[in-house]
Short mmCIF file of C-alpha atoms in Angstrom, two decimals:
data_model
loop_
_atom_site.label_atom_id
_atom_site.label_comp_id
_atom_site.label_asym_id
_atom_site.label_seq_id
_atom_site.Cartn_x
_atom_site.Cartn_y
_atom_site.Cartn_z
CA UNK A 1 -11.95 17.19 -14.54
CA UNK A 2 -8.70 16.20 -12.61
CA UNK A 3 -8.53 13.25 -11.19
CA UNK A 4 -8.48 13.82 -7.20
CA UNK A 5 -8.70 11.90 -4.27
CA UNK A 6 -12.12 11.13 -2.78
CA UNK A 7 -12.87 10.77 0.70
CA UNK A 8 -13.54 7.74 1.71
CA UNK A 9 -10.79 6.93 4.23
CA UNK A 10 -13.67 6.15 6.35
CA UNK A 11 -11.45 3.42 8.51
CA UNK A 12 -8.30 5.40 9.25
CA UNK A 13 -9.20 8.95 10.19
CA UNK A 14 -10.32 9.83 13.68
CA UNK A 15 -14.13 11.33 14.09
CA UNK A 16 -13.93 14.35 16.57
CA UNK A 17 -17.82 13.38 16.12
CA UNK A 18 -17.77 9.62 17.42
CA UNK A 19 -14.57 8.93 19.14
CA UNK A 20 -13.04 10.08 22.46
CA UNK A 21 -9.69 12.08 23.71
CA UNK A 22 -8.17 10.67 26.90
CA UNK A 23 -4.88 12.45 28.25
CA UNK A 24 -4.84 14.48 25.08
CA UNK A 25 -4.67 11.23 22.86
CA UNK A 26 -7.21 10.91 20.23
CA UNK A 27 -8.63 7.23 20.71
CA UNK A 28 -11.67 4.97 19.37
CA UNK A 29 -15.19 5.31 21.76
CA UNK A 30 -15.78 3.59 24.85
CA UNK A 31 -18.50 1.66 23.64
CA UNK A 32 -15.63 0.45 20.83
CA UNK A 33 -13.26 -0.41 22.70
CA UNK A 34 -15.44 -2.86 25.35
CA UNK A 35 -16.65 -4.75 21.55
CA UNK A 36 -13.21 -5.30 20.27
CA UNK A 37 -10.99 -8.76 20.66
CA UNK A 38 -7.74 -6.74 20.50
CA UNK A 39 -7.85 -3.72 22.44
CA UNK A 40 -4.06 -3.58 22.48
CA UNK A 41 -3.66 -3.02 18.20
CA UNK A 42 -6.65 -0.16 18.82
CA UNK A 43 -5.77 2.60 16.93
CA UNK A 44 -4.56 6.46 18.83
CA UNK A 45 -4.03 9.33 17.24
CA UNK A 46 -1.54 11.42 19.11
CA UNK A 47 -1.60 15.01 17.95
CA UNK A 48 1.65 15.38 19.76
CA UNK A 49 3.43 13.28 17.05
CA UNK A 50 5.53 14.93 15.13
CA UNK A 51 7.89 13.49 12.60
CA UNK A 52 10.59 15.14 10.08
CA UNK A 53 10.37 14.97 6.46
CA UNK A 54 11.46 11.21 5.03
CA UNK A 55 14.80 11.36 3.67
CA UNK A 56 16.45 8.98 0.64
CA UNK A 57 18.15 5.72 1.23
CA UNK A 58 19.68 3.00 -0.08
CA UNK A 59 17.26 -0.07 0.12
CA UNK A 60 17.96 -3.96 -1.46
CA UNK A 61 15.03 -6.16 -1.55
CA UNK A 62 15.78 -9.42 0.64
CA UNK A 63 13.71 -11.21 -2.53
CA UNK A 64 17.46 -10.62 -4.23
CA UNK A 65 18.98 -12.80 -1.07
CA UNK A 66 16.76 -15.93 -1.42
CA UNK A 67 17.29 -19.40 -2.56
CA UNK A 68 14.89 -18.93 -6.09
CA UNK A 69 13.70 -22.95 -4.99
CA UNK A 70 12.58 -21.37 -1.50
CA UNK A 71 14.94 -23.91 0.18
CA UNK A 72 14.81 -22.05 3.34
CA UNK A 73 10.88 -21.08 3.61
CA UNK A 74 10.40 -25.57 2.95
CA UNK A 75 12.94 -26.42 5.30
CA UNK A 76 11.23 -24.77 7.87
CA UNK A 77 7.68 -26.10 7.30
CA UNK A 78 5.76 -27.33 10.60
CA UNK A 79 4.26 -30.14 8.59
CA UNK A 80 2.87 -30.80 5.26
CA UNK A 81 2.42 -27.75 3.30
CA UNK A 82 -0.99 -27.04 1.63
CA UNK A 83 -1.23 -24.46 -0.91
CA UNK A 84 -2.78 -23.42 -4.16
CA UNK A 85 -2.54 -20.80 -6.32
CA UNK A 86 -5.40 -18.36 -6.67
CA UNK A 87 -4.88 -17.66 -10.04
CA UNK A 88 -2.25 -19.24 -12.25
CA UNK A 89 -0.33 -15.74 -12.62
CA UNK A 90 -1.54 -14.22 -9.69
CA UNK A 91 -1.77 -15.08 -5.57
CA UNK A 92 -1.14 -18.17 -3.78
CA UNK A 93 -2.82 -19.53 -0.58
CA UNK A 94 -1.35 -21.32 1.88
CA UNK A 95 -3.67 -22.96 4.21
CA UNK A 96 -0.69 -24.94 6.32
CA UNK A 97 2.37 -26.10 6.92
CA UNK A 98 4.28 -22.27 7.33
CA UNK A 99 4.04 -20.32 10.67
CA UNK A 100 5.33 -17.05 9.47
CA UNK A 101 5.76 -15.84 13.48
CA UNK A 102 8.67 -18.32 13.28
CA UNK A 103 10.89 -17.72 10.06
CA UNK A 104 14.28 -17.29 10.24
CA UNK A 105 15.95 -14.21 8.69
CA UNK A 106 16.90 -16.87 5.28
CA UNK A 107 13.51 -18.22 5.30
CA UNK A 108 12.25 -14.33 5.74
CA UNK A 109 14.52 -13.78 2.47
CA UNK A 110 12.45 -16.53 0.29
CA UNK A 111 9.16 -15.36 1.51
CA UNK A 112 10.27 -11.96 -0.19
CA UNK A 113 10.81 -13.75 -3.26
CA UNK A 114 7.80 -15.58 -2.87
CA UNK A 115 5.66 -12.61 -3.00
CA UNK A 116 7.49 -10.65 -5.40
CA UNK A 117 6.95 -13.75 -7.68
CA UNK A 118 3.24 -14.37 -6.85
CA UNK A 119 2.32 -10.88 -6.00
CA UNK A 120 0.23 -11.95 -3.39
CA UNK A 121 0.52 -14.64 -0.68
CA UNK A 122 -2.65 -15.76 1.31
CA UNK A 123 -1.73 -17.30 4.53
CA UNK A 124 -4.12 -19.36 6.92
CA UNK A 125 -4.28 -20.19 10.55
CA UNK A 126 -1.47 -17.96 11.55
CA UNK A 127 -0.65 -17.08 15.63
CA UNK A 128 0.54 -13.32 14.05
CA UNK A 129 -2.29 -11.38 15.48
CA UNK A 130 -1.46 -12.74 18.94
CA UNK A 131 2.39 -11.86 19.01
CA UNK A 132 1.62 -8.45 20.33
CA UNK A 133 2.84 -4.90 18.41
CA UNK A 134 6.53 -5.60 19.70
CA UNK A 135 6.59 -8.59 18.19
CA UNK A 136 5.11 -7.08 14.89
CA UNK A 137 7.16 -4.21 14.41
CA UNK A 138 10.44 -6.35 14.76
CA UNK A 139 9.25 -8.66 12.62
CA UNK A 140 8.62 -5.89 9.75
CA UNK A 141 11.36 -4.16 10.54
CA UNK A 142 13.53 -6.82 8.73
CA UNK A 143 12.63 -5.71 5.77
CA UNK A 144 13.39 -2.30 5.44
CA UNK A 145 12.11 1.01 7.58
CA UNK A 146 8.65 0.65 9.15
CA UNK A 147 6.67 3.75 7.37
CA UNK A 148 4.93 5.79 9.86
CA UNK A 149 1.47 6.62 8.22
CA UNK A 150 1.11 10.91 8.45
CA UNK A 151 -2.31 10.63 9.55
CA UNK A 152 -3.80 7.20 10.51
CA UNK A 153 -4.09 5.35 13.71
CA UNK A 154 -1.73 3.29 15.62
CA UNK A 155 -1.33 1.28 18.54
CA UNK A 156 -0.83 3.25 21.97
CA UNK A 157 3.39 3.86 21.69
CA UNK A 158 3.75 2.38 18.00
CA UNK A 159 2.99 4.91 15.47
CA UNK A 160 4.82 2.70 13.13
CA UNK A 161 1.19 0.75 12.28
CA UNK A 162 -1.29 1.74 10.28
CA UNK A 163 -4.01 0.71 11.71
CA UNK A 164 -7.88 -0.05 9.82
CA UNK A 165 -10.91 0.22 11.91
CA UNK A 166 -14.37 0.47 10.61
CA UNK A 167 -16.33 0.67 13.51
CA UNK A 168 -19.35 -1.22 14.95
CA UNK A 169 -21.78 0.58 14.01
CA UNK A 170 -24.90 -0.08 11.31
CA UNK A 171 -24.73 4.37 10.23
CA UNK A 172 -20.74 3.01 8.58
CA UNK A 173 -22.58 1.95 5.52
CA UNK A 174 -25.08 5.08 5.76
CA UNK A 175 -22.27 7.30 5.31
CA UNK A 176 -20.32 5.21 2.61
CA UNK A 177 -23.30 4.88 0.57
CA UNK A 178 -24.86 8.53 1.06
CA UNK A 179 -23.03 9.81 -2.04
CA UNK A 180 -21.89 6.96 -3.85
CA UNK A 181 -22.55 3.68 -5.21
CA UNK A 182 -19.79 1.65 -4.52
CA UNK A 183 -16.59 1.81 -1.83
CA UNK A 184 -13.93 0.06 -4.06
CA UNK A 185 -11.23 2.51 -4.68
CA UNK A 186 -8.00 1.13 -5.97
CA UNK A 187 -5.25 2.04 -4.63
CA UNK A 188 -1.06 0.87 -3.92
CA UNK A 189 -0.03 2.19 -0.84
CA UNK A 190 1.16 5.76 0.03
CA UNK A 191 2.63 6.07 -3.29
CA UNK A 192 3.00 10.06 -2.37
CA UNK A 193 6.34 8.97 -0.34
CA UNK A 194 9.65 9.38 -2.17
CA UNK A 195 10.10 5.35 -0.92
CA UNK A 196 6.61 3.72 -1.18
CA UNK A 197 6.63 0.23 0.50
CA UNK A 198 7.43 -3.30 -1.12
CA UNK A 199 6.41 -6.28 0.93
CA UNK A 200 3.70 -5.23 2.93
CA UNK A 201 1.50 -7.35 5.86
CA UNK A 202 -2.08 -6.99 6.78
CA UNK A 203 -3.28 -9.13 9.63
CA UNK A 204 -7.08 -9.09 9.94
CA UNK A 205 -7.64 -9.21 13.73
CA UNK A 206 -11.39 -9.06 13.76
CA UNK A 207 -13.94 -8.87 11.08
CA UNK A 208 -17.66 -9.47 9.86
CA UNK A 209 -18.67 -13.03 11.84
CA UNK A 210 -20.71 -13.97 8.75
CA UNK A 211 -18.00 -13.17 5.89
CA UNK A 212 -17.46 -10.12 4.06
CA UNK A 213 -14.91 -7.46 4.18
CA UNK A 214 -12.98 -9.18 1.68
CA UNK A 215 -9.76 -7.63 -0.38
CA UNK A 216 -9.36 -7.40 -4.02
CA UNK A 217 -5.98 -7.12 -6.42
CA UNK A 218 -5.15 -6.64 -9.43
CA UNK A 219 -1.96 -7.83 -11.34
CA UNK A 220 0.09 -4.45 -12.87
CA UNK A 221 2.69 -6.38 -14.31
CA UNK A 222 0.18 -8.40 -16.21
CA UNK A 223 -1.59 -5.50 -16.98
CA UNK A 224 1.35 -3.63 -18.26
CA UNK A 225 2.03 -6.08 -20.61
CA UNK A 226 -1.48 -6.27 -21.85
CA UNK A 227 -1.23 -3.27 -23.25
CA UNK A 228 0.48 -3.18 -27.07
CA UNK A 229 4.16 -2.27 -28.10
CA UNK A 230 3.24 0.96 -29.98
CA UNK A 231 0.82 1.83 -25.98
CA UNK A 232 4.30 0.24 -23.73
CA UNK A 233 6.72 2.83 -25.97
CA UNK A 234 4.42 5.90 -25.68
CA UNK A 235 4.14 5.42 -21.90
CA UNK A 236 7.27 3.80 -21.00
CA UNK A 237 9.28 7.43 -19.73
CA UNK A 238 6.33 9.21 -18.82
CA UNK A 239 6.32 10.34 -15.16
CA UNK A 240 3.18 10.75 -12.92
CA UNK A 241 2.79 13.76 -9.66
CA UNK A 242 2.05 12.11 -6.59
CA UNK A 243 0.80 13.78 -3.91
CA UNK A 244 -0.61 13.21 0.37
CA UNK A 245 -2.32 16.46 0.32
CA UNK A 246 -5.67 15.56 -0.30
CA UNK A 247 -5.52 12.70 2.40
CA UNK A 248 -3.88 15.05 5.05
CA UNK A 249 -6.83 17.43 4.22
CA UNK A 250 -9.31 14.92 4.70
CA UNK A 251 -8.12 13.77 7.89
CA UNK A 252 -7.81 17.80 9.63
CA UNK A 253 -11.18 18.14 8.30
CA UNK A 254 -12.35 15.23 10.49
CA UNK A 255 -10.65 16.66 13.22
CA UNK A 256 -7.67 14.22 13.41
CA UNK A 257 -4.19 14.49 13.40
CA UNK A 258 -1.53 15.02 10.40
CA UNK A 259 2.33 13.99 12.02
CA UNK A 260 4.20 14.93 8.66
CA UNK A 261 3.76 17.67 6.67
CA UNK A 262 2.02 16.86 3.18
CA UNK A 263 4.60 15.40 0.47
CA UNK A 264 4.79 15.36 -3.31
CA UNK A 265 6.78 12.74 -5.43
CA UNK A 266 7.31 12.55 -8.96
CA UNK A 267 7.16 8.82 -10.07
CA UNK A 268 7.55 6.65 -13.11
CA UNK A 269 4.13 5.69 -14.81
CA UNK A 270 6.19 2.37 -15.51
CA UNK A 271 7.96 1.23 -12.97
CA UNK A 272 10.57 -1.41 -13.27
CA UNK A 273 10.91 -4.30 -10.77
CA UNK A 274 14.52 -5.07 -9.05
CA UNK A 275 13.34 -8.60 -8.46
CA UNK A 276 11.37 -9.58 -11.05
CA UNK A 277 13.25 -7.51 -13.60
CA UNK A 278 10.00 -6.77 -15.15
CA UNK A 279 8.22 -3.44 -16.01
CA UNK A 280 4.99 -2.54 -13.65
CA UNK A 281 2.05 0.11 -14.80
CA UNK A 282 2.59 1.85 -11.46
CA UNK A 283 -0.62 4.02 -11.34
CA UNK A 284 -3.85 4.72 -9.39
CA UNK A 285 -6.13 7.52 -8.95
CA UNK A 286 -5.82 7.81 -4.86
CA UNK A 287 -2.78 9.73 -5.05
CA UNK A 288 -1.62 9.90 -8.34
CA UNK A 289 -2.72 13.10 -10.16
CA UNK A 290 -1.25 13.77 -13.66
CA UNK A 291 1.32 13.13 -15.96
CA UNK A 292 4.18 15.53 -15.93
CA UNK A 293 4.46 17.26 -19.18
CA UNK A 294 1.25 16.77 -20.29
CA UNK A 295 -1.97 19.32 -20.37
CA UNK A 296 -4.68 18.37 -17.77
CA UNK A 297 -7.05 16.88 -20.31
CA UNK A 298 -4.08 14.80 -22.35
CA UNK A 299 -3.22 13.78 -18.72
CA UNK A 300 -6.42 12.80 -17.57
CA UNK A 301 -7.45 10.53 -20.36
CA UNK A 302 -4.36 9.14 -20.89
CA UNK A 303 -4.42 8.30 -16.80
CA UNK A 304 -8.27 7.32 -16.80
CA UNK A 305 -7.92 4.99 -19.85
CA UNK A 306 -4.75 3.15 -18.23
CA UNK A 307 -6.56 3.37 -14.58
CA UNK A 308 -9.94 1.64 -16.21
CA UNK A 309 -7.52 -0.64 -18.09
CA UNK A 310 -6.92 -2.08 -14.61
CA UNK A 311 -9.65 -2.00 -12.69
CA UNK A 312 -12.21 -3.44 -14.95
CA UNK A 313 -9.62 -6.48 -15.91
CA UNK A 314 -11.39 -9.09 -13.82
CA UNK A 315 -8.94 -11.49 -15.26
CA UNK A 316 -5.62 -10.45 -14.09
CA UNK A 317 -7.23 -10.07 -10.26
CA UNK A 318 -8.33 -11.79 -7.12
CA UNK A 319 -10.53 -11.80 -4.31
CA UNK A 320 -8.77 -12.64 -0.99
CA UNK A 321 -11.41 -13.53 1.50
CA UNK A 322 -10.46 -13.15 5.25
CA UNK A 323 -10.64 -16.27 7.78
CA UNK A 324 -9.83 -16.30 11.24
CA UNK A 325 -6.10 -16.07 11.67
CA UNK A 326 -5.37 -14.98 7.97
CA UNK A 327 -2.20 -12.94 7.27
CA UNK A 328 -2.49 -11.86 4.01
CA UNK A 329 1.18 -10.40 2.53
CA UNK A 330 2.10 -8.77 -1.00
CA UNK A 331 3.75 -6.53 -3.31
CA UNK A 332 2.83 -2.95 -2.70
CA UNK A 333 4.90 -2.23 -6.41
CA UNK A 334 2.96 -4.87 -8.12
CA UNK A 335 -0.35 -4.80 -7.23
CA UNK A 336 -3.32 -2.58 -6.52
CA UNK A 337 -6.08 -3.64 -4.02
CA UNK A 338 -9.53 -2.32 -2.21
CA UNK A 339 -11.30 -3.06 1.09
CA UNK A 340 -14.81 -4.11 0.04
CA UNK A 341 -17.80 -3.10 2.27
CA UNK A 342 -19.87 -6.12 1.28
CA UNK A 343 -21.57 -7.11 5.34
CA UNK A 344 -25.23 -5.72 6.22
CA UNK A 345 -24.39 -6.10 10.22
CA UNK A 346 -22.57 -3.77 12.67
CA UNK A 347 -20.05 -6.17 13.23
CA UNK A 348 -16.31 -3.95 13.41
CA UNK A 349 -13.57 -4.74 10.66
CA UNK A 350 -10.06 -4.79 12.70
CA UNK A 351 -6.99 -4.86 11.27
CA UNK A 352 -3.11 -3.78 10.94
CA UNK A 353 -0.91 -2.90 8.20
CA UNK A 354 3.43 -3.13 8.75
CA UNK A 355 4.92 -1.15 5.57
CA UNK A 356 8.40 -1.34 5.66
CA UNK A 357 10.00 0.99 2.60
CA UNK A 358 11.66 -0.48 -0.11
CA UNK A 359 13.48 1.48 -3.01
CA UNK A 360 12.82 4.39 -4.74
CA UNK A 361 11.03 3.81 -8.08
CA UNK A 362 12.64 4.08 -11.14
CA UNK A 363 12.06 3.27 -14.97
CA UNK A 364 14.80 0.95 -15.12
CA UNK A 365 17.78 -1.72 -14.35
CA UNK A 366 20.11 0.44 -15.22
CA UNK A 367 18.72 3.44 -13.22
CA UNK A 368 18.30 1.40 -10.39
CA UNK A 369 22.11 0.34 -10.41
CA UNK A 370 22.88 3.93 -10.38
CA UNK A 371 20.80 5.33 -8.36
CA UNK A 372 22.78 6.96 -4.84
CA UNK A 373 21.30 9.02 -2.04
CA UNK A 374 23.57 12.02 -2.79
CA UNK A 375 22.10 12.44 -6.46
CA UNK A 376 18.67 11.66 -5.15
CA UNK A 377 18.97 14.64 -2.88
CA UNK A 378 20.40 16.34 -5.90
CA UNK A 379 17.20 15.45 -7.86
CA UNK A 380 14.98 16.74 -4.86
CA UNK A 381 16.36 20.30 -5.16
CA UNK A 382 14.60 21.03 -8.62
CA UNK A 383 10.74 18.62 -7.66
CA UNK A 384 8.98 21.95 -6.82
CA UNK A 385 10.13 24.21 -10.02
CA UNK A 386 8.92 20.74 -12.22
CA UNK A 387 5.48 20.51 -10.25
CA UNK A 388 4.79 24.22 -10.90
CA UNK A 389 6.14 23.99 -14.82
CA UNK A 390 3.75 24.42 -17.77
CA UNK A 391 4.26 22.22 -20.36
CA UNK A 392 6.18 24.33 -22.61
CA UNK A 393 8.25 25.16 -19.76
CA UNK A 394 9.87 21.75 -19.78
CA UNK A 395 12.73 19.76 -21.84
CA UNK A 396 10.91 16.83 -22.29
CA UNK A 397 12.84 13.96 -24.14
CA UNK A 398 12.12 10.50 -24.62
CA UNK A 399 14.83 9.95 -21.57
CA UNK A 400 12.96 12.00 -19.51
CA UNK A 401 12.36 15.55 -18.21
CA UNK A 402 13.96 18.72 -17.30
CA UNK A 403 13.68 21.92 -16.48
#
């Protein structure tokens, strides 16, 4: 069976059900609303919102501007730093010393490098979630174009958030639980955009007040090179379909709103990394759906061996627990991650995502140097005639794929 997209996008989507429309903006309950520490990062859903396709360009990571001893990100400590590393390959924590609110743009530059190097950074005690969505937004924006989610809430005037709301309410793990046994569902970020995001920032502004609600990741660059020469070679061109269509379905079918049209990408299975210079297993089941060139079934077990691969490898992932004032950022290319529903109380799970865009994925250095907007758009002109191709229809080479 194909591998599709499940719904369980249980804290993005608005409920015509449970929630409320005021001025012709979809928004969160009363009752909500009175229960939740920040009103203002609430998320809207404005069915007014409409926003044009997203179009190529050029994007350098500011990981490739940093000092590679973080010169910048120490000299700006507000006292003694303490940190540890989650995992010796994987995460760090910082529990003080950095205020990321107050980095300047060269500091800003080493935390990219920071995260592309550690894949995730864990930081405590941070005044982020008080700054306001202004505040945010600029802040994001310094790293490339803020992605405006197609269907998920936002703050009231800044559709550039995505927004994560799992709502006080004790029926939340009723209807998680009705049809399955677990909620953890892997996943890098819209990887259906031709640009998926890089450095990425989640702020928890309100969660569980006895624990829970915790984040998992998983390493894909370690995983990648887990796997065995003969295994790197056979996958190493291969190209995966990508596609928002099941999402956008789910959230109409709720009764909320859907500000793009639905998109489809064709991406590499391996991706390779312009800071780390190192090759990623870019793959997950949320939106990725099958291997270009390939029958369904070779497809699907090639894609459901490679997808186990990396979710059942405890050891090349972590568990980031939340804390008051935790800003938690990482590496949407190298890493996967999942929201865990873990709490037995009614207690709401707030939070807020900033995603800028980083570059369009390729298989390689040399691809990357070459790579230009005008032969992107050249590239786009022939996506829907290789997403409708059989197999045999296709020039498939060990280079790549054409028509």
């Amino acid at each position: 069976m194909p591998l599709v997209l499940e719904s369980r996008n249980l804290d993005i989507h608005f409920r015509k059900d449970e929630d409320s429309i005021k001025d012709g903006v979809y928004t969160v309950s009363d009752k909500d609303r009175s229960l939740s520490q920040h009103p203002e990062f609430l998320p809207s859903w404005d069915p007014k919102q409409k926003y044009p396709k997203l179009q190529p360009f050029k994007h350098r990571d500011r990981g490739l501007f940093a000092d590679p001893q973080y010169k910048n990100l120490l000299a700006e400590a507000t006292g003694p730093i303490e940190q540890l590393n989650v995992t010796p390959k994987l995460g760090t924590e910082v529990r003080s010393g950095i205020q990321i609110s107050q980095l300047s743009p060269a500091a800003k530059d080493d935390l990219a490098l920071l995260v592309a190097e550690r894949g995730v950074v864990i930081f405590r005690n941070q005044d982020f979630k008080d700054k306001g969505p202004e505040f945010a937004k600029q802040w994001g924006s310094y790293y490339g174009p803020l992605h405006v989610h197609p269907t998920s809430g936002a703050p009231l005037g800044y559709p550039e958030f995505h927004v994560t709301y799992r709502r006080s309410s004790p029926k939340e793990f009723e209807k998680v639980f009705s049809r399955r046994v677990n909620n953890i569902t892997w996943h890098t970020d819209v990887s259906y955009e031709l640009q998926p995001p890089g450095l990425t920032v989640f702020t928890m502004l309100q969660g569980p007040d006895n624990g829970g609600g915790d984040t998992i990741f998983a390493d894909t660059v370690e995983a990648y090179e887990r796997l065995s020469p003969l295994m790197q070679s056979m996958i190493d061109n291969l190209k995966v379909a990508h596609t928002s269509s099941d999402q956008a379905k789910d959230s109409v079918d709720k009764g909320g709103i859907e500000r793009r049209a639905p998109v489809d990408s064709i991406h590499p299975l391996v991706r390779w990394h312009p800071v780390l210079k190192k090759k990623i297993l870019y793959i997950q089941k949320s939106f990725g759906r099958r291997i270009i060139g390939l029958k369904q079934e070779e497809s699907d077990n090639l894609l459901s061996f490679l997808i186990n691969h990396v979710e059942t490898a405890l050891d090349l992932q972590l568990r980031a627990r939340w804390e008051p004032g935790t800003v938690v950022v990482w590496d949407n290319r190298r890493v996967l991650h999942s929201a865990v529903l873990d709490w037995n109380s009614a207690d709401a799970r707030h939070a807020y995502r900033i995603t800028p865009q980083a570059e369009r994925p390729v298989h390689s250095q040399e691809e990357y140097d070459n790579w230009t907007v005008e032969n992107e758009l050249e590239e786009l002109k022939s996506l829907e005639a290789t997403l409708a191709a059989d197999p045999y229809e296709l020039d498939v080479t060990l280079d790549g794929l054409k028509i």
